[in-house]
Coordinates of C-alpha atoms in Angstrom, one line a residue:
Chain I
M1 CA -6.2 5.5 10.6
I2 CA -3.4 6.6 12.7
D3 CA -2.7 8.8 15.6
V4 CA 0.8 10.3 15.6
V5 CA 2.0 11.6 18.8
I6 CA 4.7 13.8 19.0
L7 CA 7.0 13.8 22.3
N8 CA 7.8 17.3 22.1
I9 CA 10.7 17.9 23.9
N10 CA 13.8 18.7 21.6
N11 CA 13.9 22.4 19.7
N12 CA 12.6 21.8 15.9
I13 CA 9.1 20.1 16.1
S14 CA 8.5 22.2 12.6
K15 CA 10.7 20.1 10.8
T16 CA 8.8 17.1 12.2
L17 CA 5.6 18.9 11.5
F18 CA 6.8 19.3 7.9
S19 CA 7.7 15.7 7.4
I20 CA 4.0 14.7 8.7
Y21 CA 2.4 17.2 6.4
I22 CA 4.4 15.7 3.1
Q23 CA 2.9 12.1 3.9
T24 CA 0.7 10.9 1.1
I25 CA -2.1 9.7 4.0
K26 CA -1.4 13.4 5.6
N27 CA -5.5 13.6 5.6
D28 CA -6.1 10.7 7.4
L29 CA -3.7 11.4 10.5
K30 CA -4.9 13.0 13.8
I31 CA -1.7 14.4 15.6
Y32 CA -1.1 15.1 19.3
V33 CA 1.6 16.9 20.7
I34 CA 3.0 16.4 24.1
S35 CA 5.0 19.5 25.3
R36 CA 6.3 20.3 28.6
K37 CA 5.6 23.9 28.2
K38 CA 3.6 25.6 25.5
D39 CA 5.4 25.6 22.1
K40 CA 4.9 28.8 20.1
K41 CA 6.0 26.8 16.8
I42 CA 3.0 24.6 16.7
G43 CA 0.3 27.2 16.2
P44 CA 1.4 28.2 12.4
F45 CA 0.6 24.6 11.6
K46 CA -2.9 24.1 12.7
D47 CA -4.2 25.1 9.4
K48 CA -2.3 22.6 7.9
L49 CA -2.7 19.3 10.0
N50 CA -4.9 18.2 12.5
I51 CA -3.2 18.9 15.5
E52 CA -3.9 18.9 19.2
E53 CA -1.1 20.3 21.8
I54 CA -1.2 18.9 25.3
V55 CA 0.6 20.7 28.0
V56 CA 1.9 18.3 30.6
G57 CA 4.5 20.0 32.8
D58 CA 8.0 18.6 33.8
V59 CA 7.0 14.7 33.6
S60 CA 9.0 11.8 32.7
I61 CA 8.8 10.8 28.8
G62 CA 7.1 7.8 29.5
L63 CA 4.4 9.7 31.0
M64 CA 4.6 12.2 28.2
R65 CA 3.9 9.2 25.9
S66 CA 1.4 8.0 28.3
K67 CA -0.4 11.2 28.2
G68 CA -0.7 11.2 24.5
L69 CA -1.5 7.5 24.0
N70 CA -4.5 7.8 26.1
K71 CA -5.7 10.4 24.0
C72 CA -5.9 8.4 20.8
K73 CA -8.4 7.0 19.2
N74 CA -7.5 6.2 15.9
E75 CA -6.6 2.1 14.8
Y76 CA -3.2 2.4 14.8
I77 CA -0.7 4.9 16.4
T78 CA 2.9 6.0 16.0
F79 CA 5.3 7.7 18.1
I80 CA 8.2 10.5 16.8
N81 CA 10.0 12.8 18.6
S82 CA 10.3 16.3 17.9
G83 CA 13.1 17.5 15.9
D84 CA 13.1 13.8 14.0
C85 CA 11.5 13.1 10.7
F86 CA 9.3 10.6 9.2
Y87 CA 11.8 9.8 6.2
N88 CA 10.1 10.1 3.3
V89 CA 6.3 11.0 1.8
F90 CA 5.6 7.1 1.6
S91 CA 6.8 6.5 5.0
L92 CA 3.4 6.1 7.1
N93 CA 1.6 4.3 4.3
N94 CA 4.4 1.9 4.1
L95 CA 3.8 1.2 7.6
F96 CA -0.5 1.1 7.1
K97 CA -0.5 -1.0 3.9
I98 CA 1.5 -4.2 5.7
R99 CA -0.4 -3.8 8.6
D100 CA -2.6 -6.8 7.8
K101 CA -3.3 -8.5 11.6
N102 CA -0.3 -7.5 13.2
D103 CA -0.4 -5.5 16.4
I104 CA 3.0 -3.5 16.0
I105 CA 4.9 -2.9 12.4
F106 CA 8.3 -2.3 13.3
G107 CA 9.9 0.7 10.9
K108 CA 13.8 0.7 9.8
I109 CA 15.5 3.9 11.3
V110 CA 17.9 5.3 8.5
N111 CA 20.5 6.7 10.9
Y112 CA 21.1 4.6 13.6
N113 CA 23.3 1.6 14.1
I114 CA 20.7 -1.0 14.5
P115 CA 18.0 -0.6 11.9
Y116 CA 15.4 -1.9 13.9
S117 CA 14.6 -2.2 17.5
N118 CA 12.0 -2.9 20.3
N119 CA 14.2 -0.9 22.3
Y120 CA 12.4 2.6 21.5
V121 CA 8.9 3.1 20.0
E122 CA 10.0 5.5 17.3
G123 CA 9.3 4.7 13.6
N124 CA 6.5 1.8 14.4
L125 CA 3.1 1.4 14.5
Y126 CA 0.8 0.1 17.1
R127 CA -2.6 -1.6 16.9
K128 CA -4.6 0.8 19.6
K129 CA -7.2 -2.3 20.3
F130 CA -4.3 -4.8 21.4
L131 CA -2.9 -1.9 23.6
D132 CA -6.4 -1.4 25.1
D133 CA -7.3 -5.1 25.6
N134 CA -3.9 -5.9 27.6
K135 CA -3.8 -2.9 29.4
I136 CA -0.5 -1.5 27.7
D137 CA 0.7 1.8 28.8
F138 CA 4.2 3.5 29.4
F139 CA 6.0 3.2 32.8
D140 CA 6.8 6.8 34.3
S141 CA 10.6 6.9 33.8
N142 CA 12.7 8.4 31.0
S143 CA 13.6 5.0 29.3
A144 CA 10.0 3.6 29.2
D145 CA 10.0 3.1 25.5
N146 CA 12.1 -0.1 26.2
G147 CA 9.6 -1.1 28.8
F148 CA 6.5 -0.9 26.6
N149 CA 7.8 -2.8 24.1
K150 CA 8.6 -5.4 26.0
L151 CA 4.9 -5.8 27.8
I152 CA 3.9 -5.5 23.7
L153 CA 6.2 -8.4 22.9
M154 CA 5.3 -10.4 26.5
F155 CA 1.6 -10.5 25.5
N156 CA 1.9 -12.5 22.4
S157 CA 1.4 -9.9 19.8
N158 CA 1.8 -10.3 16.3
Y159 CA 4.4 -8.2 14.6
T160 CA 5.9 -7.6 11.6
F161 CA 8.9 -5.8 10.0
S162 CA 8.7 -3.0 7.5
D163 CA 11.8 -3.0 4.7
D164 CA 11.0 0.5 3.8
L165 CA 13.0 3.5 5.5
I166 CA 10.8 5.1 7.7
Y167 CA 12.4 7.1 10.1
Y168 CA 14.9 9.6 10.6
I169 CA 17.0 10.5 13.8
E170 CA 18.1 13.7 14.4
N171 CA 18.8 13.9 18.3
T172 CA 21.2 10.7 19.6
N173 CA 21.9 12.1 23.1
I174 CA 21.6 9.4 25.7
N175 CA 22.8 9.6 28.9
Y176 CA 23.7 5.8 29.3
D177 CA 24.5 5.7 32.8
I178 CA 20.9 6.8 34.2
Y179 CA 19.1 5.4 31.0
F180 CA 21.0 1.8 32.2
K181 CA 19.5 2.0 35.4
E182 CA 16.0 3.0 34.6
V183 CA 16.1 0.3 31.8
I184 CA 16.5 -2.4 34.2
D185 CA 13.9 -1.0 36.5
D186 CA 10.9 -1.0 33.6
V187 CA 12.3 -4.3 32.7
I188 CA 11.5 -6.0 36.1
K189 CA 8.1 -4.1 36.8
C190 CA 7.5 -6.1 33.4
L191 CA 8.5 -9.1 34.3
K192 CA 6.1 -8.2 37.3
I193 CA 3.3 -7.7 34.9
A194 CA 4.1 -11.0 33.2
D195 CA 3.8 -13.2 36.1
K196 CA 0.4 -11.7 37.3
N197 CA -0.7 -11.9 34.1
N198 CA 0.3 -15.5 33.7
C199 CA 2.3 -14.5 30.3
S200 CA 4.3 -17.7 28.7
N201 CA 7.5 -18.5 29.8
L202 CA 8.7 -18.8 26.4
L203 CA 7.6 -15.4 25.6
V204 CA 8.6 -13.7 28.6
S205 CA 12.3 -15.5 28.2
E206 CA 12.4 -14.0 24.6
V207 CA 12.3 -10.9 25.6
I208 CA 14.8 -11.2 28.6
Y209 CA 17.0 -12.5 26.3
D210 CA 16.9 -9.7 24.0
C211 CA 16.9 -7.1 26.8
T212 CA 19.7 -8.9 28.4
V213 CA 21.9 -8.6 25.0
Y214 CA 20.4 -4.9 24.5
L215 CA 22.0 -4.4 27.9
A216 CA 25.0 -6.1 27.7
Y217 CA 25.6 -4.0 24.4
L218 CA 25.0 -0.6 26.4
Y219 CA 27.4 -1.6 29.4
S220 CA 30.1 -2.6 26.8
L221 CA 29.7 1.4 25.5
L222 CA 30.1 2.6 29.5
G223 CA 33.1 4.1 30.7
D224 CA 32.7 4.1 34.2
K225 CA 30.8 0.8 35.1
K226 CA 31.2 0.3 38.8
R227 CA 28.1 2.9 39.3
I228 CA 26.0 0.6 37.7
L229 CA 26.9 -3.0 38.9
K230 CA 24.4 -2.8 41.7
Y231 CA 21.4 -2.8 39.4
I232 CA 22.8 -5.5 36.9
G233 CA 23.2 -8.0 40.5
K234 CA 19.2 -7.2 40.8
Y235 CA 18.8 -8.0 37.0
Y236 CA 20.8 -11.2 37.1
E237 CA 18.3 -13.0 39.3
Y238 CA 15.5 -12.5 36.8
Y239 CA 18.1 -13.3 34.2
L240 CA 19.1 -16.5 35.4
K241 CA 15.0 -17.8 36.3
Y242 CA 14.0 -17.5 32.9
Y243 CA 17.4 -18.5 30.9
E244 CA 16.2 -21.9 30.6
Y245 CA 13.9 -21.5 28.4
V246 CA 15.8 -19.3 25.9
S247 CA 16.0 -21.5 22.9
Y248 CA 19.0 -21.8 19.9
G249 CA 16.5 -20.1 17.6
V250 CA 15.7 -17.0 20.0
K251 CA 19.4 -16.5 20.1
N252 CA 20.3 -17.1 16.7
S253 CA 17.6 -14.3 15.8
V254 CA 18.6 -12.0 18.3
S255 CA 22.5 -12.3 17.6
K256 CA 21.4 -11.9 13.8
Y257 CA 19.5 -8.4 14.6
Y258 CA 22.7 -7.2 16.1
G259 CA 24.5 -8.6 13.3
K260 CA 26.9 -10.6 15.3
G261 CA 27.0 -14.1 16.1
I262 CA 26.0 -15.8 18.9
Q263 CA 29.5 -16.6 20.4
Y264 CA 29.8 -12.9 20.5
I265 CA 26.4 -11.7 22.2
E266 CA 27.2 -14.4 25.2
T267 CA 30.4 -13.1 25.2
L268 CA 28.9 -9.8 25.7
I269 CA 26.6 -11.2 28.3
F270 CA 29.3 -12.8 30.1
N271 CA 31.7 -9.9 30.6
M272 CA 28.5 -7.8 31.9
F273 CA 27.4 -10.6 34.7
N274 CA 31.3 -12.0 35.7
D275 CA 31.9 -7.7 36.4
V276 CA 29.1 -8.4 39.1
K277 CA 30.3 -11.5 40.6
Chain G
M1 CA 26.1 26.9 -3.2
L2 CA 22.4 25.8 -5.0
D3 CA 19.9 27.4 -6.4
L4 CA 16.2 25.3 -6.7
I5 CA 14.2 26.5 -9.3
I6 CA 10.3 25.8 -9.0
P7 CA 7.9 27.1 -12.0
L8 CA 4.5 27.7 -10.6
Y9 CA 0.9 27.6 -12.5
N10 CA -1.7 27.6 -10.9
S11 CA -0.1 24.8 -8.8
L12 CA -2.3 23.3 -5.8
T13 CA 0.3 21.1 -4.2
I14 CA 3.2 23.6 -4.1
D15 CA 2.8 24.0 -0.2
S16 CA 3.6 20.2 0.2
T17 CA 6.8 20.8 -2.5
L18 CA 8.3 23.4 -0.1
A19 CA 7.5 21.6 2.7
S20 CA 10.0 18.9 1.5
I21 CA 12.2 21.3 1.4
A22 CA 11.6 22.8 4.9
Y23 CA 12.3 19.7 6.3
Q24 CA 15.6 19.2 5.0
T25 CA 18.8 19.1 7.7
D26 CA 20.1 21.5 5.4
T27 CA 18.2 24.4 4.5
D28 CA 21.0 26.9 3.6
I29 CA 19.6 27.5 -0.2
N30 CA 17.7 29.6 -2.4
I31 CA 14.5 29.0 -3.5
Y32 CA 13.3 30.9 -6.8
L33 CA 9.4 30.6 -7.2
I34 CA 8.8 31.8 -10.5
D35 CA 4.9 32.7 -11.1
D36 CA 4.1 32.3 -14.5
C37 CA 0.9 34.4 -14.1
S38 CA -1.1 31.9 -12.0
D39 CA -4.6 32.8 -11.1
I40 CA -4.2 31.7 -7.5
N41 CA -2.8 33.9 -5.1
Y42 CA 0.6 32.4 -3.5
D43 CA 1.5 35.3 -0.7
E44 CA -0.3 33.4 2.4
I45 CA 1.7 30.4 1.2
V46 CA 5.0 32.2 0.7
K47 CA 4.5 34.2 3.7
F48 CA 4.5 31.0 6.0
Y49 CA 7.4 29.5 4.8
K50 CA 9.7 32.4 4.4
K51 CA 9.8 31.5 8.4
Y52 CA 11.4 28.7 7.5
L53 CA 13.5 28.9 3.9
N54 CA 14.8 31.4 1.9
I55 CA 12.3 32.1 -1.1
I56 CA 12.8 34.7 -3.9
V57 CA 9.1 35.0 -5.3
L58 CA 9.7 36.3 -9.3
R59 CA 6.6 37.0 -11.6
L60 CA 6.3 36.9 -15.0
N61 CA 4.4 39.4 -17.0
E62 CA 2.7 36.8 -19.4
N63 CA 2.6 33.3 -19.1
G64 CA 4.9 31.4 -20.7
G65 CA 5.1 28.1 -19.9
P66 CA 7.5 26.2 -17.7
G67 CA 10.4 26.4 -20.0
V68 CA 9.9 30.3 -20.3
A69 CA 9.4 30.1 -16.2
R70 CA 12.9 28.2 -15.9
E71 CA 14.8 30.0 -17.8
Y72 CA 13.7 33.1 -16.3
G73 CA 14.7 31.6 -12.8
I74 CA 18.2 30.4 -14.5
N75 CA 18.6 34.0 -15.6
N76 CA 17.8 35.5 -12.2
S77 CA 19.1 33.7 -9.8
S78 CA 23.2 33.4 -9.2
S79 CA 24.2 30.5 -7.2
P80 CA 27.0 28.2 -9.2
Y81 CA 24.7 25.2 -9.0
I82 CA 21.1 24.7 -10.3
M83 CA 18.5 22.1 -9.4
F84 CA 14.7 22.1 -10.7
I85 CA 11.5 20.9 -9.1
D86 CA 8.3 20.9 -10.1
S87 CA 5.4 22.3 -7.9
D88 CA 3.6 18.9 -7.3
D89 CA 7.0 16.9 -6.5
S90 CA 9.1 16.4 -3.6
L91 CA 12.5 15.7 -2.5
A92 CA 12.9 12.4 -1.6
S93 CA 14.4 12.5 2.1
P94 CA 15.5 14.8 4.4
T95 CA 18.9 14.6 3.7
V96 CA 19.0 15.3 -0.1
I97 CA 20.5 18.8 -0.1
E98 CA 22.9 17.8 2.7
K99 CA 24.1 14.9 0.3
L100 CA 24.2 17.0 -2.8
R101 CA 26.0 20.1 -1.0
Y102 CA 29.1 17.0 0.0
I103 CA 29.1 15.7 -3.4
I104 CA 29.4 19.1 -5.3
N105 CA 31.8 20.0 -2.7
N106 CA 34.0 16.9 -3.3
N107 CA 33.6 16.4 -7.3
K108 CA 34.4 18.7 -9.9
S109 CA 31.5 18.5 -12.5
D110 CA 29.2 20.1 -15.2
L111 CA 26.1 17.7 -14.2
F112 CA 25.6 15.7 -11.3
I113 CA 23.0 12.4 -12.0
G114 CA 21.0 10.9 -9.0
N115 CA 18.1 8.7 -9.0
F116 CA 14.4 9.3 -8.6
I117 CA 11.3 7.5 -8.1
E118 CA 8.0 7.8 -10.2
E119 CA 4.9 7.4 -7.8
I120 CA 2.5 5.5 -10.3
G121 CA -0.7 5.1 -8.7
D122 CA 0.2 2.9 -5.5
R123 CA 3.8 1.6 -6.9
N124 CA 6.9 3.4 -7.3
Y125 CA 9.1 3.1 -10.2
L126 CA 13.1 3.8 -10.0
H127 CA 14.7 5.8 -12.3
N128 CA 18.2 4.8 -12.2
H129 CA 20.6 7.7 -13.7
D130 CA 18.1 9.1 -16.2
E131 CA 19.1 11.0 -19.0
I132 CA 16.4 12.7 -20.3
W133 CA 13.7 14.2 -17.6
L134 CA 15.1 17.2 -15.2
H135 CA 14.4 15.3 -12.4
G136 CA 17.2 14.2 -9.5
K137 CA 19.8 16.3 -11.4
V138 CA 22.0 19.4 -10.7
Y139 CA 23.5 21.6 -13.3
S140 CA 26.6 23.9 -13.2
R141 CA 25.5 27.4 -14.0
K142 CA 28.7 27.9 -15.9
F143 CA 28.0 25.0 -17.8
L144 CA 24.9 26.0 -18.8
K145 CA 25.7 29.4 -19.9
D146 CA 29.3 28.7 -21.4
N147 CA 27.3 26.1 -23.8
G148 CA 24.1 27.8 -24.5
V149 CA 21.7 25.4 -22.8
H150 CA 18.4 26.8 -22.6
F151 CA 15.2 26.2 -22.3
N152 CA 12.7 27.2 -25.2
E153 CA 9.3 28.4 -25.3
T154 CA 7.5 25.1 -26.3
R155 CA 5.1 24.0 -23.3
K156 CA 5.6 20.4 -23.7
N157 CA 8.4 18.1 -23.4
E158 CA 10.6 21.3 -23.1
D159 CA 12.5 19.4 -20.1
N160 CA 13.6 17.0 -22.9
F161 CA 15.1 19.8 -25.1
F162 CA 17.2 21.3 -22.2
N163 CA 18.4 18.1 -21.3
Q164 CA 19.4 16.9 -24.6
L165 CA 21.1 20.0 -25.5
C166 CA 23.0 19.9 -22.2
I167 CA 24.2 16.0 -22.6
L168 CA 25.0 16.7 -26.6
H169 CA 27.2 19.1 -25.1
R170 CA 29.4 16.9 -22.8
P171 CA 28.9 17.8 -19.6
R172 CA 31.6 16.1 -17.0
V173 CA 29.2 14.1 -15.3
Y174 CA 29.1 12.5 -12.0
Y175 CA 26.4 9.4 -11.2
F176 CA 25.4 9.1 -7.5
S177 CA 23.0 6.3 -6.5
D178 CA 21.1 8.2 -3.6
V179 CA 17.3 8.5 -4.6
I180 CA 17.0 12.7 -4.3
Y181 CA 13.5 13.3 -6.2
I182 CA 9.7 11.7 -6.0
Y183 CA 7.8 12.5 -9.3
R184 CA 4.6 12.9 -7.4
N185 CA 1.3 10.9 -8.4
N186 CA -0.6 14.3 -8.8
I187 CA -4.0 13.4 -9.8
N188 CA -4.7 16.9 -10.6
S189 CA -2.1 17.1 -13.6
I190 CA -2.9 17.2 -16.7
T191 CA 0.1 14.9 -17.7
R192 CA -1.2 12.3 -15.2
I193 CA -4.3 12.3 -16.8
N194 CA -5.2 9.4 -19.1
N195 CA -5.4 12.3 -21.5
H196 CA -4.9 10.9 -25.1
E197 CA -5.0 14.3 -26.7
Y198 CA -2.3 15.8 -24.4
N199 CA -0.1 12.9 -25.0
Y200 CA -0.6 13.0 -28.7
E201 CA 0.6 16.7 -28.4
G202 CA 3.4 15.8 -25.9
S203 CA 4.8 13.7 -28.7
I204 CA 4.7 15.9 -31.8
Y205 CA 6.3 18.6 -29.4
Y206 CA 8.9 15.8 -28.3
A207 CA 10.1 15.0 -31.6
Y208 CA 10.5 19.0 -32.2
N209 CA 12.5 19.3 -29.4
I210 CA 15.0 16.8 -29.8
S211 CA 15.2 17.4 -33.5
E212 CA 16.0 21.5 -32.6
A213 CA 18.0 20.2 -29.9
I214 CA 20.0 17.9 -32.4
R215 CA 20.4 20.7 -34.8
I216 CA 21.5 23.2 -32.6
A217 CA 24.2 20.4 -31.5
K218 CA 25.3 20.0 -34.9
E219 CA 25.7 23.7 -35.5
D220 CA 28.0 23.9 -32.1
N221 CA 30.1 21.1 -33.7
C222 CA 29.0 18.5 -30.8
D223 CA 30.5 15.2 -31.0
D224 CA 28.9 13.1 -34.2
Y225 CA 28.6 9.8 -32.5
L226 CA 26.8 11.3 -29.4
I227 CA 24.5 13.1 -31.5
S228 CA 23.7 9.5 -33.5
F229 CA 23.4 7.8 -29.9
L230 CA 20.8 10.1 -28.5
G231 CA 19.0 10.7 -31.8
Y232 CA 18.6 6.8 -32.2
R233 CA 17.0 6.4 -29.2
A234 CA 14.5 9.6 -30.0
L235 CA 13.7 7.7 -33.2
L236 CA 13.1 4.7 -31.3
A237 CA 10.7 6.6 -28.8
I238 CA 9.3 8.6 -31.8
Y239 CA 8.4 5.0 -33.6
F240 CA 6.3 3.9 -30.4
Y241 CA 4.5 7.2 -30.5
Y242 CA 3.7 6.9 -34.4
N243 CA 2.4 3.1 -33.8
E244 CA 0.0 4.7 -30.8
F245 CA -1.1 7.8 -32.6
I246 CA -1.6 6.2 -36.0
K247 CA -5.3 7.0 -36.5
K248 CA -4.2 10.7 -36.1
D249 CA -2.4 13.2 -38.4
V250 CA 1.3 11.9 -37.9
S251 CA 2.6 14.2 -40.2
K252 CA 4.4 16.2 -38.1
L253 CA 5.8 13.4 -36.0
I254 CA 7.4 12.0 -39.2
K255 CA 8.9 15.5 -40.4
Y256 CA 10.7 16.1 -37.2
A257 CA 11.5 12.4 -37.1
S258 CA 13.3 12.9 -40.2
E259 CA 14.8 15.8 -39.5
I260 CA 16.9 14.0 -36.9
Y261 CA 17.1 11.0 -38.9
K262 CA 19.4 13.0 -41.2
N263 CA 21.3 14.7 -38.5
I264 CA 22.5 11.3 -37.6
D265 CA 24.6 8.3 -38.8
I266 CA 22.2 5.3 -37.8
N267 CA 25.0 3.0 -38.6
S268 CA 27.5 4.1 -36.4
I269 CA 25.1 2.6 -33.4
S270 CA 26.0 -0.5 -33.0
D271 CA 23.5 -3.6 -32.6
G272 CA 23.9 -4.3 -29.0
I273 CA 22.9 -0.8 -28.2
K274 CA 20.3 -0.8 -29.9
N275 CA 18.7 -3.8 -28.6
N276 CA 19.5 -2.5 -25.0
Y277 CA 17.8 0.8 -26.1
L278 CA 14.9 -1.1 -27.6
I279 CA 14.8 -3.2 -23.9
Q280 CA 14.6 0.2 -22.0
F281 CA 11.7 1.2 -23.8
L282 CA 9.4 -1.9 -23.5
K283 CA 10.4 -2.5 -19.8
Y284 CA 9.2 0.8 -19.1
E285 CA 6.1 0.7 -20.8
V286 CA 5.5 -2.7 -19.4
D287 CA 6.4 -1.3 -15.9
T288 CA 4.1 1.9 -16.2
N289 CA 1.6 1.2 -18.5
P290 CA 0.7 -2.3 -18.8
K291 CA -2.9 -1.9 -20.4
V292 CA -1.2 -0.2 -23.3
L293 CA -1.2 -2.9 -26.3
L294 CA 0.9 -1.5 -29.0
K295 CA -0.2 -3.0 -32.4
C296 CA 2.7 -2.1 -34.6
S297 CA 1.0 -0.5 -38.4
I298 CA 4.5 -0.4 -39.5
T299 CA 7.9 -2.5 -38.8
F300 CA 10.7 -0.5 -37.2
D301 CA 12.9 -0.8 -40.2
D302 CA 9.9 0.4 -42.7
Y303 CA 9.7 3.1 -40.2
I304 CA 13.4 4.2 -41.2
R305 CA 13.4 3.9 -44.7
M306 CA 10.2 6.1 -44.4
L307 CA 12.0 8.6 -42.7
G308 CA 14.9 8.3 -45.3
D309 CA 12.5 8.7 -48.2
Y310 CA 10.4 12.1 -46.8
N311 CA 10.3 15.0 -48.5
D312 CA 8.6 17.8 -46.8

């Protein structure tokens, strides 16, 4: 039914495995734990859950998720990071029961300042066939989640949102400087793929706009902005190319997603690009 | 600060219950497993979870039922606060213990009442500030001891006896809105199988336990209005049982209901409150058991008259 791919880079995979073990549909799960080195904490759970550990060495997060993704055979896949938890016993079933014909079901993150996000993959449910048919995979980077979701959206996926609380984050340490550069690199890779596959300009522009808002939001949080200005400069050219396709409806829904008005969002974007000029 | 007491008798699901504790962000608590002479050996499961949790296993010398097991757990634990978990249920989220610790540390109360979810098939029913079941509550050990609140030896609805006795002694109650407990749909649980015979026996124990709780509350000079308030609610519940089991021997239901009736002043309860209770009962039945059609063999007023006229 569902493959669970665990990115094992933080401590405390035990809590994550317990949160999977309490799921109402635990007997329909296959778990792939992707570790950089063998983790002794997993062994005791092998009698309780259908687990396979894959040791990949010191590689990027994107590559780790990719290794897990490519092992998956079930109809749907979900991703979780070690140390994080599925929120309660119903979490995975709550995602699964509303899958309908959707390619992504976005789960609600309990304790993060944005309840849903297409910038990370945790807590969402993905249909394997859609990923395979469109050859969607993770880039080899540490911000690959963002690019992964963007690709899916550019390929005209069907998606829906769960109203239920799905995912609890334990670890939120992000080095925004490195992350920012990698996000931009991955989005540019996505745009090149979208070009090659003749993805609809409307869809691409929606994704670009959403990504730009996210970058502008991150940019506003950065202390030292100067180091990343050159990357924003590179991104600005793509933004200009697709901005003409961005409808008022898209701006409205993205701004609602961040809980702010359109003017606020546009101001964030303006401030970011203005610093480049 | 907090002891979790879990009665254990041939449970096939204790593993999941303990997993729901092990995934907590705060596991600095004591877990008391009270083995009520199970046929199943839990040593391997306990050994596994002792790596993650502070578990103390206590074994009864003879099988006493969940009430006796919980009472044994109370008497052999020591933290200032106690929470009961059934061995087929779960904590509701990874932050339950963390939240409880915060709430307890910031509010001086004898009883903390949160919310719990009842899993019914593939639907979930939210119990909002329930005062009947043990689920979703934390009790002050001092309050229980100072007021003689205890479990008796009955094997059904013993939780009702405990809770009603507790509430009748007027604890300082702090209500909070977090869902902290999930009452699971365990298909192996005898209380979940649509076992008419079990429910019939349960109804008699319910009536007995409420009448006992009220009797003790009267002896302890608890507030008469509160006794009438809770007693009326119980009479309403027994009225539904009476109609459901009318084709069986309902003499004990009537006997215990009349004892409740004689210990309360039904006229002190306002019509508004009576109507509210009726709506709550009907809503619960419609939400949880919609296929049950209640054909009343007697009106509520005639039932009350019957209780008043009852002579043992």
